[in-house]
Amino acid sequence: MTARDPLRTVLPLLEVPRWRTVRAVLLGSLALGCSVGLAAVSAWLIARASQMPPVLTLSVAVVTVRATGVGRGIFRYLERLASHDVALGGMAALRANLYDALARGPVTGVVGLRRGDLLARVGADVDDVGDVVVRSIVPAGVAVVVGFGAVGLVAAFLPSAALALLGCLLLTGVVAPWLAARAAATTEARGARARAEVTARTLGILDEGQQLRVSGRLDAELAALADADARLTDAGNEGARTAGVSAAIGAVAQTVSVIAALWLGMGALAAGTLAEVELTVVVLTPLAVFEVTSVLPAAAVQWRRSREAAARLVELLPGGVPAAPAALGPATARRVPGLSLLTLTDVAAGWPSVPVPAVVGVDLTLRPGSVVALTGPSGIGKTTLLMTAAGLLPARGGMAHADADALFLAEDGHVFDTTVLENLRVARGDVTPDDARTALDAVGLTTWLDALPDGLDTTLGGNATTVSGGERRRLLVARGLLSGARVLLVDEPAEHLDAAAADAVVAALAAHARSTGGAVVVATHRLAAARDADEVLLLGAEPAGGPAVVKARGTHADLLRDVVGYAWAEGQEAAVPPAPAR
Amino acid sequence: MLTAGLGLASALLIVAQALLVAALLGALVTDGSVPGPTAVRTLGALAGVAAGRGLVAWAQERFAQRAAARTIAELRSQVVAHVVALGPRWAPGAEAPGTGGAQAATLATRGLDALEPYLVKYLPSLLLTALVTPAVLLVLGVLDWVSLVIALVTLPLVPLFMWLVGVMTQGTSQRRLVVVQRLGAQVLDLLAGLPTLRAFGREIGPGARVRALGEASKKATMGTLRMAFLSSMVLELITTLSVAVVAVGVGLRLVHGTMGLTAGLAVIMLAPEVYLPLRAVGAQFHASTDGLAAASAAFEILQTPVPAAAAAAAGGAVRALVLDDVSVHAGDRAVSAPAGLSARIPLGSGTPGGGRVVVLRGPSGAGKSTTVDLLLGLLRPDAGSVRLELADGRSVPCSARTGAAWWWAQVAWVPQRPAIAPGPLRDVVGGAGTDPGLLADAARTTGLDTVVATLPHGWDTRIGLGGVGLSVGQRQRVALTSALLAGSDRPVVVLDEPTAHLDAAGEQVVLDTVRTWRDAGRTVIVVAHRTSLLALADQVVDVAARSHADVPVLAVTA
């Protein structure tokens, strides 16, 4: 009523052809139709047989009974294959579409996600949405077809009994599922927080278990996990009460429909409007029909669960039309020396989700060969400014204009679960092993490469934790060198490196820019790394807490001379040479 | 027990219903009418059956889940505790070969839920097969022995085919699990790398790969399903066909007059009930394999031998840490990091002026963080030994095996990647009920106060798992403050790269903090890349890696 049903938004992403779903419903209806037919025909057979007619008059019924006995199994098999085919295909398509949507949507939606959250969404949530086909849509369709079919069959003999049957079917097919869904809602409303807490605490303990052990907080954390789990159990208990009523309705309705058929049938028999054999069919058919509605409460619960999962997936999807990342035509590079590669004019930078920009009033022009260092205390907005310059974030004010492709190298860039070479080929598809070695050498990773068991073909572990922090940083810088982008915007390239290695990496970046006619901006809080730069921009918040501005700019030497804090901070870094052991 | 009782009651009510309906219907068809009082009595009894069935169904739904939920909670807590006890290489982030940290995380959060259908549905239906099937067979035998014979012949075919299902799907379901997990990991890897791919403008290509991976997984899954469903089709075929055979047999005997209609009707209503419990077992079979897989994964983790904590092996103040020719293999690389490390690290006196600052120095990848794990007894060296020298002159091995809790109680530790628990910042830093004054003091020392000032709700800001909402540098400050508060009664402080994410001015704050600790008589063991920390060092331990070919690995020191 209020918002668009999230399932309706997500279901098209499953790319399921309608006829496939219809086929599954038809096969399912045939299977359960066989079941109902078996009951109806064998009832007729037995009642007719008790009147001792010639055996030949029964032969059609006998064959029908046997055929339905065989048909049920076969049609059910075909239906299950058809519906699972639909569901699995849908899940695969949904995952691919999610990827595409995330790839084309604004980058902020992707960056804000944690690994665990992502795992839950592309894993369990997609499964839940896919399950709606097998567990909700197909069973509901089958129930409608077979339910009305059975009501029609009974109506042919005794309309009043058909009406009673319809009433009982609606009770089990509509009221019971509604109650079951409500029970699930209760469980979820009370359980969602508990479940989230259980997951968060579990991952938290596993992640920082060693720290908890050492600090002696482990037992307390385990107890908190047990408490959260107990709350989860309680929530399930709460919902079970309503679910119990739903189950009771299902059980009672079947017997009630038989009682009604017997009662109404007795009257009709006495009135002579119903034959004895027909009475048997009217009474025994309902016994088999309720099999079709027995799965509907579970189907309703699944529908609800799928809708919740779909809502979470919709959250993940970028709102509205997928916007192409800010105009950065890679082919617009005009290779005329002296012209600017990237211009920032009075740019304000900030995350769209934060009301106030982190940095304001930045002017910067990058020409071929420019090497610029961006410094300032951590958290001041260096990363945000770089991302804005790269067009990954929209400028909050002023104008960012790129005439060449600008590449942002994130501090926590992803190292993929594949070989060293393939990881470097993320930059450019046609990187040769020789290119790769040259780039790794430039950042000082040759000895590291030589120690790897399979050289460039060594697979780096999941999330690359077999790579140390420093090696990882240098690998990411090597990837940037190979990219062919003329403007490199590098976030903290010297992190996790000792002074010498850090300076070598910054020097490699500067040399790369000068030799290729590109430009490099290095964000670093380590001032010594700024020595190689043509220009240093020092960011700082003038009234503390307000947005940051460029407090000073100039060469490293200028700033050392003019800015008191700068010289002091630089002195802190370099003051002491490595001391021998005392 | 309750489940079994309710199941049996439900089955008996269905038998009663069949007999009542058959009696009334038989009389109606045979005689054309039934005396009013008899009809009313039968219908009344049927109404009673309806009420009974409703009650039983309600109770089943009401109580079944609770026991299962408790079992799962218990197992989860055991798995989590055990994985932590197994040491740093089992942390979810650490993918060293031979460990299953990431799998353990998936199992403890999501995998164990597969146990619920196993406990709630599969086990009870197995129990019902043992109880209900014989009871219904007995009634069937009394009514018509021929039908009993048919049922007795066909019934054993059901478990036979279930066994076949088991044999055929055992391998494939495990293969499927591997395929699906691999797909999951690959898709996730691509999604986790999306920001990186986008930065390089290469996000479009892998989309096709995600699609292809999905298609491959669908094909693999459908292949196994075709086989699994084939077996369950045979199962369904036997049971439905048996019911049909019973019905036809009854019909033919009725024609020949060797059987009464009432008995015949009761038989065809009861025949499906004979097979129902077995069919339920078959239907839940996949739940059972998933549940068993989860259970066996859990037990596999629980059975991984954990260094058993020998109770109160040692205690007392520690005088020095002694590393003797210690080497640790570095993951899958042919490198030991550290390699052949020997050092004696005397600890401070604990009295003002008697503190010490010890710096672990070495190029990146040399094994400095691993050395910290060794000193804390979280990891056992592959060669050499790590010992603690006690104040009373004794020397004890340092490992979790000897029950290191007494040693940990003396240590405050800030690791390289401090994981931050979710919750309000105040609780995360100090635990609930920390004195606000102490909190403010500690925050001023580490510079966390300036971070707090920028947060929307100050100290009450909720931060997510892993410190979502904070930058890397801010997380480091949170961890440092937390260690400061916890460290007030811990004489040894271990900092791993404490300045890595701090700027020059922030670094000065840390240096001051370290100096304060030393002045207070504490021992500070610091993993450092920056020269600034070396100025404070009373002792520098050089850590180096070595490739297994015995060639020193000179990782960029020039």
Short mmCIF file of N, CA, C and O in Angstrom, two decimals, chain A residues 95-132:
data_model
loop_
_atom_site.label_atom_id
_atom_site.label_comp_id
_atom_site.label_asym_id
_atom_site.label_seq_id
_atom_site.Cartn_x
_atom_site.Cartn_y
_atom_site.Cartn_z
N ARG A 95 22.35 -12.79 -8.73
CA ARG A 95 23.70 -12.45 -8.27
C ARG A 95 24.42 -11.61 -9.32
O ARG A 95 25.05 -10.60 -9.01
N ALA A 96 24.29 -12.04 -10.57
CA ALA A 96 24.96 -11.31 -11.64
C ALA A 96 24.39 -9.89 -11.75
O ALA A 96 25.14 -8.92 -11.90
N ASN A 97 23.06 -9.78 -11.64
CA ASN A 97 22.44 -8.46 -11.74
C ASN A 97 22.84 -7.57 -10.58
O ASN A 97 23.01 -6.36 -10.73
N LEU A 98 22.96 -8.18 -9.39
CA LEU A 98 23.41 -7.41 -8.23
C LEU A 98 24.79 -6.84 -8.49
O LEU A 98 25.07 -5.68 -8.21
N TYR A 99 25.64 -7.73 -9.01
CA TYR A 99 27.00 -7.29 -9.31
C TYR A 99 26.97 -6.12 -10.28
O TYR A 99 27.61 -5.09 -10.06
N ASP A 100 26.18 -6.29 -11.36
CA ASP A 100 26.11 -5.24 -12.37
C ASP A 100 25.60 -3.94 -11.77
O ASP A 100 26.13 -2.86 -12.03
N ALA A 101 24.56 -4.06 -10.93
CA ALA A 101 23.98 -2.86 -10.34
C ALA A 101 25.00 -2.15 -9.46
O ALA A 101 25.13 -0.93 -9.49
N LEU A 102 25.75 -2.95 -8.68
CA LEU A 102 26.75 -2.35 -7.80
C LEU A 102 27.89 -1.76 -8.63
O LEU A 102 28.49 -0.76 -8.26
N ALA A 103 28.18 -2.42 -9.74
CA ALA A 103 29.29 -1.95 -10.57
C ALA A 103 28.93 -0.62 -11.24
O ALA A 103 29.79 0.20 -11.48
N ARG A 104 27.63 -0.42 -11.52
CA ARG A 104 27.25 0.77 -12.26
C ARG A 104 26.73 1.88 -11.34
O ARG A 104 26.71 3.03 -11.73
N GLY A 105 26.30 1.51 -10.14
CA GLY A 105 25.74 2.51 -9.24
C GLY A 105 26.82 3.38 -8.64
O GLY A 105 28.00 3.21 -8.94
N PRO A 106 26.42 4.31 -7.77
CA PRO A 106 27.41 5.18 -7.14
C PRO A 106 28.33 4.35 -6.24
O PRO A 106 27.90 3.39 -5.61
N VAL A 107 29.59 4.72 -6.22
CA VAL A 107 30.59 3.92 -5.53
C VAL A 107 30.36 3.92 -4.02
O VAL A 107 30.74 3.00 -3.32
N THR A 108 29.67 4.94 -3.52
CA THR A 108 29.47 5.02 -2.06
C THR A 108 28.69 3.82 -1.54
O THR A 108 28.92 3.35 -0.46
N GLY A 109 27.73 3.31 -2.34
CA GLY A 109 26.95 2.16 -1.91
C GLY A 109 27.82 0.95 -1.71
O GLY A 109 27.54 0.10 -0.86
N VAL A 110 28.87 0.82 -2.49
CA VAL A 110 29.73 -0.34 -2.41
C VAL A 110 30.71 -0.22 -1.26
O VAL A 110 30.95 -1.16 -0.51
N VAL A 111 31.26 0.99 -1.11
CA VAL A 111 32.31 1.17 -0.13
C VAL A 111 31.79 1.01 1.29
O VAL A 111 32.50 0.54 2.18
N GLY A 112 30.51 1.36 1.51
CA GLY A 112 29.97 1.31 2.86
C GLY A 112 29.71 -0.09 3.38
O GLY A 112 29.38 -0.25 4.54
N LEU A 113 29.87 -1.10 2.52
CA LEU A 113 29.50 -2.45 2.94
C LEU A 113 30.66 -3.21 3.56
O LEU A 113 31.78 -3.15 3.08
N ARG A 114 30.34 -3.95 4.62
CA ARG A 114 31.36 -4.79 5.23
C ARG A 114 31.32 -6.16 4.58
O ARG A 114 30.31 -6.58 4.04
N ARG A 115 32.43 -6.87 4.71
CA ARG A 115 32.53 -8.19 4.11
C ARG A 115 31.44 -9.13 4.61
O ARG A 115 30.78 -9.81 3.84
N GLY A 116 31.19 -9.11 5.93
CA GLY A 116 30.20 -10.02 6.50
C GLY A 116 28.79 -9.71 6.00
O GLY A 116 28.01 -10.60 5.69
N ASP A 117 28.52 -8.42 5.89
CA ASP A 117 27.22 -7.97 5.43
C ASP A 117 27.00 -8.40 3.98
O ASP A 117 25.95 -8.91 3.60
N LEU A 118 28.04 -8.23 3.20
CA LEU A 118 28.00 -8.59 1.80
C LEU A 118 27.77 -10.10 1.66
O LEU A 118 26.99 -10.56 0.84
N LEU A 119 28.48 -10.86 2.49
CA LEU A 119 28.35 -12.32 2.48
C LEU A 119 26.91 -12.71 2.74
O LEU A 119 26.33 -13.54 2.05
N ALA A 120 26.30 -12.06 3.73
CA ALA A 120 24.92 -12.39 4.08
C ALA A 120 23.99 -12.06 2.91
O ALA A 120 23.07 -12.82 2.62
N ARG A 121 24.27 -10.96 2.22
CA ARG A 121 23.34 -10.53 1.19
C ARG A 121 23.47 -11.32 -0.10
O ARG A 121 22.48 -11.79 -0.64
N VAL A 122 24.67 -11.45 -0.63
CA VAL A 122 24.77 -12.20 -1.88
C VAL A 122 24.64 -13.70 -1.63
O VAL A 122 24.44 -14.47 -2.55
N GLY A 123 24.78 -14.11 -0.38
CA GLY A 123 24.61 -15.53 -0.06
C GLY A 123 23.18 -15.84 0.34
O GLY A 123 22.34 -16.16 -0.49
N ALA A 124 22.90 -15.71 1.61
CA ALA A 124 21.61 -16.14 2.16
C ALA A 124 20.43 -15.38 1.57
O ALA A 124 19.40 -15.97 1.24
N ASP A 125 20.56 -14.07 1.41
CA ASP A 125 19.42 -13.29 0.94
C ASP A 125 19.03 -13.67 -0.48
O ASP A 125 17.85 -13.78 -0.80
N VAL A 126 20.00 -13.87 -1.33
CA VAL A 126 19.70 -14.26 -2.70
C VAL A 126 19.06 -15.66 -2.70
O VAL A 126 18.09 -15.91 -3.42
N ASP A 127 19.57 -16.55 -1.88
CA ASP A 127 18.96 -17.88 -1.77
C ASP A 127 17.50 -17.77 -1.35
O ASP A 127 16.63 -18.44 -1.89
N ASP A 128 17.25 -16.90 -0.38
CA ASP A 128 15.88 -16.74 0.12
C ASP A 128 14.95 -16.22 -0.96
O ASP A 128 13.81 -16.66 -1.08
N VAL A 129 15.43 -15.27 -1.75
CA VAL A 129 14.59 -14.74 -2.82
C VAL A 129 14.34 -15.82 -3.87
O VAL A 129 13.23 -15.97 -4.37
N GLY A 130 15.38 -16.61 -4.17
CA GLY A 130 15.21 -17.68 -5.15
C GLY A 130 14.24 -18.74 -4.67
O GLY A 130 13.45 -19.29 -5.45
N ASP A 131 14.28 -19.02 -3.38
CA ASP A 131 13.41 -20.06 -2.82
C ASP A 131 11.94 -19.73 -2.96
O ASP A 131 11.09 -20.61 -2.87
N VAL A 132 11.61 -18.47 -3.19
CA VAL A 132 10.21 -18.08 -3.28
C VAL A 132 9.54 -18.83 -4.43
O VAL A 132 8.36 -19.15 -4.38
#
